[in-house]
Amino acid sequence: MPYVSIRVAGTLTRKQKKKIAKGVTQVIAQETGKPESSILIFIDENQAENIAKGGELLDEQS
Amino acid sequence: MPYVSIRVAGTLTRKQKKKIAKGVTQVIAQETGKPESSILIFIDENQAENIAKGGELLDEQS
Amino acid sequence: MPYVSIRVAGTLTRKQKKKIAKGVTQVIAQETGKPESSILIFIDENQAENIAKGGELLDEQS
Amino acid sequence: MPYVSIRVAGTLTRKQKKKIAKGVTQVIAQETGKPESSILIFIDENQAENIAKGGELLDEQS
Amino acid sequence: MPYVSIRVAGTLTRKQKKKIAKGVTQVIAQETGKPESSILIFIDENQAENIAKGGELLDEQS
Amino acid sequence: MPYVSIRVAGTLTRKQKKKIAKGVTQVIAQETGKPESSILIFIDENQAENIAKGGELLDEQS
């Protein structure tokens, strides 16, 4: 029952999501000893306009 | 001020959201003794493509 | 695979956690049609000092 | 590396997002002594239909 | 009903929490037009050992 | 600025945290093309008593 939330800026392709899901699940299963089937991942694709670093929106970073 | 985040795959109808909001609020109010009015719920509807279980995207589960 | 995060101020007894887990799971299973076994709940017990409403820490609310 | 998640009902204008990002970053940098550049903020705009207070969806509050 | 989650490394003093709660609430209220009383903030103090940047735990950053 | 939250039941050793941080960062950097240095991970260790699956607390699962 490990739960993983991954938040990224912009969108990912289906292929990227598949590889991230597979890879992150393998890492966590291997290190924790929990079965892969118990690992739940949510991927959130956020607009760059809704993320800020250093007080500036991501799409305005110089 | 209990805060509840509910993440589901796919979309819910308005009726489903109303019933979940009402039911979850009642359960938590009753068990914690906090007033219903203090309970805040966010429902997130996520695409199955953005959720993985066992390392596979939900819409590819066999 | 609905995922639920419940954040409360202070601590809950084991009995309260059991009843909340059971009750919230039943509501969501019934309204979404998902099996109860697929529903994952995390309860976070937060110190009142770490929660604010209206700009004031919870344990200073008048 | 402070991380901030801000969830609001409805949408914000770009100008509102910019001001919130700037203002929240300044407050946290000033109080924690962490550099502004290390502060990461995500803003989630949620439909009122997906938020409930007191067991009722936000857009049905009387 | 804006909801804010703030996650920091290490602990904050009560005074820091009060100032962050007050300051963040004021910024969000002012920019969104929502009443301060509706703004809910949770502060999470995380051990540096439980946060990683660039693949390294925070307390091992060179 | 990908942000990752990993929630597990029970505690992890420092070594496990290091390997998870390294491995998850590598997977996400490789698939998204973002620099490793931009990836922020929080690990939450939750008591089994605070997690439920199928409506039952984890430490009561038969």
Coordinates of C-alpha atoms in Angstrom, one line a residue:
Chain A
M1 CA 0.0 0.0 0.0
P2 CA 2.7 2.5 -0.6
Y3 CA 1.1 5.5 -2.2
V4 CA 3.0 7.8 -4.5
S5 CA 2.0 11.2 -5.9
I6 CA 4.1 12.6 -8.7
R7 CA 3.4 16.2 -9.8
V8 CA 5.0 17.5 -12.9
A9 CA 4.9 20.7 -15.0
G10 CA 3.2 20.2 -18.3
T11 CA 2.0 17.0 -19.8
L12 CA 3.6 13.6 -20.3
T13 CA 3.0 11.2 -23.1
R14 CA 1.4 7.9 -22.4
K15 CA 4.7 6.2 -22.9
Q16 CA 6.4 8.4 -20.4
K17 CA 3.7 7.7 -17.8
K18 CA 4.1 3.9 -18.4
K19 CA 7.8 4.1 -17.9
I20 CA 7.6 6.2 -14.8
A21 CA 4.9 4.0 -13.3
K22 CA 6.9 0.9 -14.0
G23 CA 10.2 2.3 -12.9
V24 CA 9.1 4.0 -9.7
T25 CA 7.1 0.9 -8.7
Q26 CA 10.1 -1.3 -9.2
V27 CA 12.4 0.9 -7.1
I28 CA 9.9 1.1 -4.2
A29 CA 9.1 -2.6 -4.3
Q30 CA 12.7 -3.5 -4.4
E31 CA 13.7 -1.3 -1.5
T32 CA 10.7 -1.8 0.7
G33 CA 10.1 -5.5 0.0
K34 CA 6.4 -4.7 -0.6
P35 CA 4.8 -6.5 -3.6
E36 CA 4.6 -4.4 -6.7
S37 CA 0.8 -5.0 -6.8
S38 CA 0.3 -3.0 -3.6
I39 CA 1.9 0.2 -5.0
L40 CA -0.5 2.9 -6.1
I41 CA 0.8 5.9 -8.1
F42 CA -1.0 9.1 -9.1
I43 CA 0.5 11.4 -11.7
D44 CA -0.6 15.0 -11.7
E45 CA 0.1 17.1 -14.8
N46 CA 0.1 20.7 -13.8
Q47 CA 0.2 23.7 -16.0
A48 CA 3.4 25.7 -15.7
E49 CA 1.3 28.7 -14.9
N50 CA 0.2 26.9 -11.7
I51 CA 3.6 26.2 -10.4
A52 CA 6.1 28.7 -9.0
K53 CA 9.7 28.5 -8.0
G54 CA 11.4 31.3 -6.2
G55 CA 8.2 33.3 -6.2
E56 CA 7.8 33.3 -10.0
L57 CA 5.5 31.2 -12.2
L58 CA 7.4 28.5 -14.0
D59 CA 6.6 29.8 -17.4
E60 CA 8.2 33.2 -16.5
Q61 CA 11.4 31.8 -15.2
S62 CA 14.2 33.7 -16.9
Chain B
M1 CA -11.4 21.6 10.3
P2 CA -10.9 18.0 9.3
Y3 CA -9.7 18.1 5.7
V4 CA -10.4 15.2 3.4
S5 CA -9.0 14.6 -0.1
I6 CA -10.6 11.9 -2.2
R7 CA -8.9 10.8 -5.4
V8 CA -10.8 8.6 -7.8
A9 CA -10.2 7.2 -11.3
G10 CA -12.5 8.6 -13.9
T11 CA -15.3 11.0 -13.3
L12 CA -18.2 11.0 -10.9
T13 CA -21.7 12.4 -11.5
R14 CA -22.9 15.3 -9.5
K15 CA -25.2 13.0 -7.6
Q16 CA -22.3 10.7 -6.7
K17 CA -20.3 13.7 -5.5
K18 CA -23.2 14.9 -3.4
K19 CA -23.7 11.6 -1.7
I20 CA -20.0 11.0 -1.1
A21 CA -19.7 14.5 0.4
K22 CA -22.7 14.0 2.6
G23 CA -21.8 10.5 3.7
V24 CA -18.1 11.1 4.4
T25 CA -18.9 14.2 6.3
Q26 CA -21.5 12.4 8.5
V27 CA -19.1 9.6 9.3
I28 CA -16.2 11.9 10.3
A29 CA -18.5 14.3 12.3
Q30 CA -20.0 11.4 14.1
E31 CA -16.8 9.7 15.0
T32 CA -14.7 12.8 15.9
G33 CA -17.4 14.9 17.4
K34 CA -16.4 17.9 15.2
P35 CA -19.3 19.9 13.7
E36 CA -20.2 18.9 10.1
S37 CA -19.7 22.5 9.1
S38 CA -16.0 22.4 9.9
I39 CA -15.3 19.5 7.5
L40 CA -13.8 20.3 4.1
I41 CA -13.7 17.8 1.3
F42 CA -11.9 17.9 -2.1
I43 CA -12.7 15.4 -4.7
D44 CA -10.1 14.8 -7.4
E45 CA -11.2 13.0 -10.6
N46 CA -8.1 11.6 -12.3
Q47 CA -7.8 10.0 -15.7
A48 CA -7.1 6.3 -15.5
E49 CA -4.1 7.0 -17.7
N50 CA -2.6 8.9 -14.7
I51 CA -3.0 6.2 -12.1
A52 CA -1.0 3.1 -11.8
K53 CA -1.3 0.0 -9.7
G54 CA 1.4 -2.7 -9.7
G55 CA 3.4 -0.6 -12.1
E56 CA 0.8 -0.6 -14.8
L57 CA -1.5 2.2 -15.8
L58 CA -5.1 1.6 -14.7
D59 CA -6.5 1.5 -18.2
E60 CA -4.1 -1.3 -19.1
Q61 CA -4.8 -3.6 -16.2
S62 CA -5.6 -7.0 -17.5
Chain C
M1 CA -8.0 2.3 -6.1
P2 CA -9.8 5.3 -4.6
Y3 CA -7.3 7.0 -2.3
V4 CA -8.5 9.0 0.7
S5 CA -6.4 11.3 2.9
I6 CA -8.0 12.5 6.1
R7 CA -6.3 15.1 8.2
V8 CA -7.5 15.9 11.7
A9 CA -6.4 18.1 14.5
G10 CA -5.1 16.2 17.5
T11 CA -5.2 12.5 17.9
L12 CA -7.9 9.9 17.4
T13 CA -8.3 6.7 19.4
R14 CA -7.8 3.4 17.7
K15 CA -11.6 2.9 17.9
Q16 CA -12.3 6.2 16.2
K17 CA -9.8 5.3 13.4
K18 CA -11.5 1.9 12.9
K19 CA -14.9 3.4 12.6
I20 CA -13.8 6.2 10.3
A21 CA -12.0 3.7 8.1
K22 CA -15.0 1.4 7.9
G23 CA -17.6 4.1 7.4
V24 CA -15.7 6.2 4.8
T25 CA -14.9 3.0 2.9
Q26 CA -18.5 1.9 2.9
V27 CA -19.7 5.3 1.6
I28 CA -17.2 5.5 -1.2
A29 CA -17.7 1.9 -2.2
Q30 CA -21.4 2.3 -2.3
E31 CA -21.5 5.5 -4.3
T32 CA -18.7 4.6 -6.8
G33 CA -19.4 0.9 -7.2
K34 CA -15.7 0.2 -6.6
P35 CA -14.9 -2.8 -4.3
E36 CA -14.2 -2.0 -0.7
S37 CA -10.9 -3.8 -1.0
S38 CA -9.6 -1.3 -3.5
I39 CA -10.0 1.7 -1.2
L40 CA -6.9 3.0 0.6
I41 CA -7.2 5.5 3.4
F42 CA -4.5 7.5 5.2
I43 CA -5.3 9.3 8.5
D44 CA -3.0 12.1 9.5
E45 CA -3.1 13.4 13.0
N46 CA -1.8 16.9 13.2
Q47 CA -0.9 19.0 16.2
A48 CA -3.3 21.9 16.6
E49 CA -0.2 24.1 16.6
N50 CA 0.4 23.1 13.0
I51 CA -3.1 24.0 11.7
A52 CA -4.4 27.5 11.2
K53 CA -7.8 28.8 10.4
G54 CA -8.4 32.5 9.6
G55 CA -4.7 33.1 10.1
E56 CA -4.5 31.9 13.6
L57 CA -3.2 28.6 15.0
L58 CA -6.0 26.3 16.0
D59 CA -5.0 26.2 19.7
E60 CA -5.3 30.0 19.8
Q61 CA -8.7 30.3 18.4
S62 CA -10.8 32.4 20.7
Chain D
M1 CA 12.9 23.2 -0.4
P2 CA 9.7 24.2 1.3
Y3 CA 6.8 22.9 -0.7
V4 CA 3.5 24.6 -0.7
S5 CA 0.2 23.3 -2.2
I6 CA -2.6 25.8 -2.5
R7 CA -6.1 24.6 -3.4
V8 CA -8.8 27.0 -4.4
A9 CA -12.3 26.8 -5.6
G10 CA -12.8 28.1 -9.2
T11 CA -10.1 29.7 -11.3
L12 CA -7.6 32.4 -10.7
T13 CA -6.3 34.9 -13.2
R14 CA -2.7 34.8 -14.1
K15 CA -2.2 38.0 -12.2
Q16 CA -3.7 36.5 -9.1
K17 CA -1.4 33.5 -9.4
K18 CA 1.6 35.7 -9.8
K19 CA 0.8 37.8 -6.7
I20 CA 0.0 34.7 -4.6
A21 CA 3.2 33.0 -5.7
K22 CA 5.3 36.1 -4.9
G23 CA 3.5 36.9 -1.6
V24 CA 3.5 33.4 -0.2
T25 CA 7.1 32.9 -1.2
Q26 CA 8.2 36.1 0.5
V27 CA 6.3 35.2 3.8
I28 CA 7.8 31.7 4.0
A29 CA 11.3 32.9 3.0
Q30 CA 11.2 35.6 5.6
E31 CA 10.0 33.5 8.5
T32 CA 12.0 30.4 7.8
G33 CA 15.2 32.0 6.5
K34 CA 15.3 29.7 3.5
P35 CA 16.2 31.3 0.2
E36 CA 13.2 32.3 -2.0
S37 CA 14.7 30.2 -4.8
S38 CA 14.2 27.0 -2.8
I39 CA 10.4 27.5 -2.4
L40 CA 8.1 25.5 -4.7
I41 CA 4.4 26.2 -5.0
F42 CA 1.7 24.4 -6.7
I43 CA -1.7 26.0 -7.2
D44 CA -4.7 23.7 -7.8
E45 CA -7.9 25.2 -9.2
N46 CA -10.8 23.0 -8.3
Q47 CA -14.3 23.1 -9.6
A48 CA -16.8 24.2 -6.9
E49 CA -18.6 21.0 -7.7
N50 CA -15.6 19.0 -6.4
I51 CA -15.4 20.7 -3.0
A52 CA -17.7 20.3 -0.1
K53 CA -18.1 22.1 3.2
G54 CA -20.4 20.8 5.9
G55 CA -21.4 17.9 3.6
E56 CA -22.7 20.1 0.8
L57 CA -21.0 20.9 -2.5
L58 CA -19.7 24.4 -2.6
D59 CA -21.9 25.5 -5.4
E60 CA -25.0 24.5 -3.4
Q61 CA -24.2 26.3 -0.3
S62 CA -27.1 28.4 0.7
Chain E
M1 CA -12.2 27.4 1.8
P2 CA -8.8 27.7 0.2
Y3 CA -6.7 25.0 1.6
V4 CA -2.9 25.3 2.0
S5 CA -0.4 22.6 2.8
I6 CA 3.1 23.8 3.7
R7 CA 5.9 21.3 4.0
V8 CA 9.2 22.3 5.5
A9 CA 12.4 20.5 6.5
G10 CA 13.0 20.4 10.2
T11 CA 10.9 22.2 12.9
L12 CA 9.6 25.6 13.2
T13 CA 9.1 27.6 16.4
R14 CA 5.6 28.5 17.5
K15 CA 6.4 32.0 16.6
Q16 CA 7.4 31.1 13.1
K17 CA 4.2 29.1 12.6
K18 CA 2.1 32.0 13.8
K19 CA 3.7 34.4 11.4
I20 CA 3.6 32.1 8.5
A21 CA -0.1 31.3 9.2
K22 CA -0.9 35.0 9.4
G23 CA 1.1 36.1 6.5
V24 CA 0.1 33.4 4.0
T25 CA -3.6 33.8 5.0
Q26 CA -3.4 37.6 4.4
V27 CA -1.8 37.1 1.0
I28 CA -4.3 34.6 -0.2
A29 CA -7.3 36.5 1.2
Q30 CA -6.2 39.7 -0.4
E31 CA -5.5 38.2 -3.8
T32 CA -8.6 35.9 -4.0
G33 CA -11.1 38.1 -2.2
K34 CA -12.0 35.1 0.0
P35 CA -12.5 35.9 3.7
E36 CA -9.5 35.1 6.0
S37 CA -11.8 33.0 8.1
S38 CA -12.3 30.5 5.3
I39 CA -8.6 29.8 4.8
L40 CA -7.2 26.6 6.3
I41 CA -3.5 25.9 6.6
F42 CA -1.7 22.7 7.6
I43 CA 2.1 22.9 8.3
D44 CA 4.1 19.7 8.0
E45 CA 7.4 19.6 9.7
N46 CA 9.5 16.8 8.0
Q47 CA 12.8 15.4 9.1
A48 CA 15.6 16.3 6.7
E49 CA 16.2 12.6 6.4
N50 CA 12.8 12.2 4.8
I51 CA 13.3 14.8 2.1
A52 CA 15.5 14.4 -1.0
K53 CA 16.6 16.9 -3.6
G54 CA 18.5 15.7 -6.7
G55 CA 18.3 12.2 -5.4
E56 CA 20.1 12.8 -2.1
L57 CA 18.6 13.2 1.3
L58 CA 18.6 16.7 2.5
D59 CA 20.9 16.1 5.4
E60 CA 23.6 14.7 3.1
Q61 CA 23.6 17.6 0.6
S62 CA 27.1 18.8 0.2
Chain F
M1 CA 10.6 20.8 -10.2
P2 CA 8.8 17.5 -10.3
Y3 CA 7.5 16.9 -6.8
V4 CA 7.1 13.4 -5.4
S5 CA 5.3 12.3 -2.2
I6 CA 5.8 8.8 -1.1
R7 CA 3.7 7.4 1.7
V8 CA 4.6 4.1 3.3
A9 CA 3.4 2.1 6.3
G10 CA 5.9 1.8 9.1
T11 CA 9.4 3.1 9.0
L12 CA 12.2 2.8 6.6
T13 CA 15.9 2.7 7.4
R14 CA 18.1 5.5 6.3
K15 CA 19.6 3.2 3.7
Q16 CA 16.2 2.4 2.2
K17 CA 15.4 6.1 2.1
K18 CA 18.6 6.9 0.3
K19 CA 18.1 4.1 -2.3
I20 CA 14.5 5.1 -2.9
A21 CA 15.4 8.8 -3.3
K22 CA 18.2 7.9 -5.7
G23 CA 16.2 5.4 -7.7
V24 CA 13.0 7.4 -8.0
T25 CA 14.9 10.5 -9.0
Q26 CA 16.8 8.7 -11.7
V27 CA 13.6 7.2 -13.2
I28 CA 11.8 10.5 -13.3
A29 CA 14.8 12.4 -14.6
Q30 CA 15.4 9.9 -17.3
E31 CA 11.8 9.8 -18.5
T32 CA 11.0 13.4 -18.3
G33 CA 14.3 14.9 -19.3
K34 CA 14.3 17.2 -16.2
P35 CA 17.6 17.6 -14.4
E36 CA 17.9 15.4 -11.3
S37 CA 18.7 18.5 -9.2
S38 CA 15.1 19.8 -9.8
I39 CA 13.4 16.8 -8.3
L40 CA 12.0 17.1 -4.8
I41 CA 10.9 14.0 -2.8
F42 CA 9.1 13.8 0.5
I43 CA 8.8 10.4 2.3
D44 CA 6.1 10.0 4.8
E45 CA 6.3 7.1 7.3
N46 CA 2.8 6.4 8.6
Q47 CA 1.8 4.1 11.4
A48 CA 0.0 1.0 10.2
E49 CA -2.8 2.1 12.6
N50 CA -3.3 5.2 10.5
I51 CA -3.7 3.4 7.1
A52 CA -6.7 1.3 6.1
K53 CA -7.3 -0.9 3.1
G54 CA -10.8 -2.4 2.5
G55 CA -12.1 -0.5 5.5
E56 CA -9.7 -2.2 8.0
L57 CA -6.7 -0.8 9.6
L58 CA -3.5 -2.2 8.1
D59 CA -2.4 -3.8 11.4
E60 CA -5.6 -5.7 11.6
Q61 CA -5.5 -7.2 8.1
S62 CA -6.0 -10.9 8.3

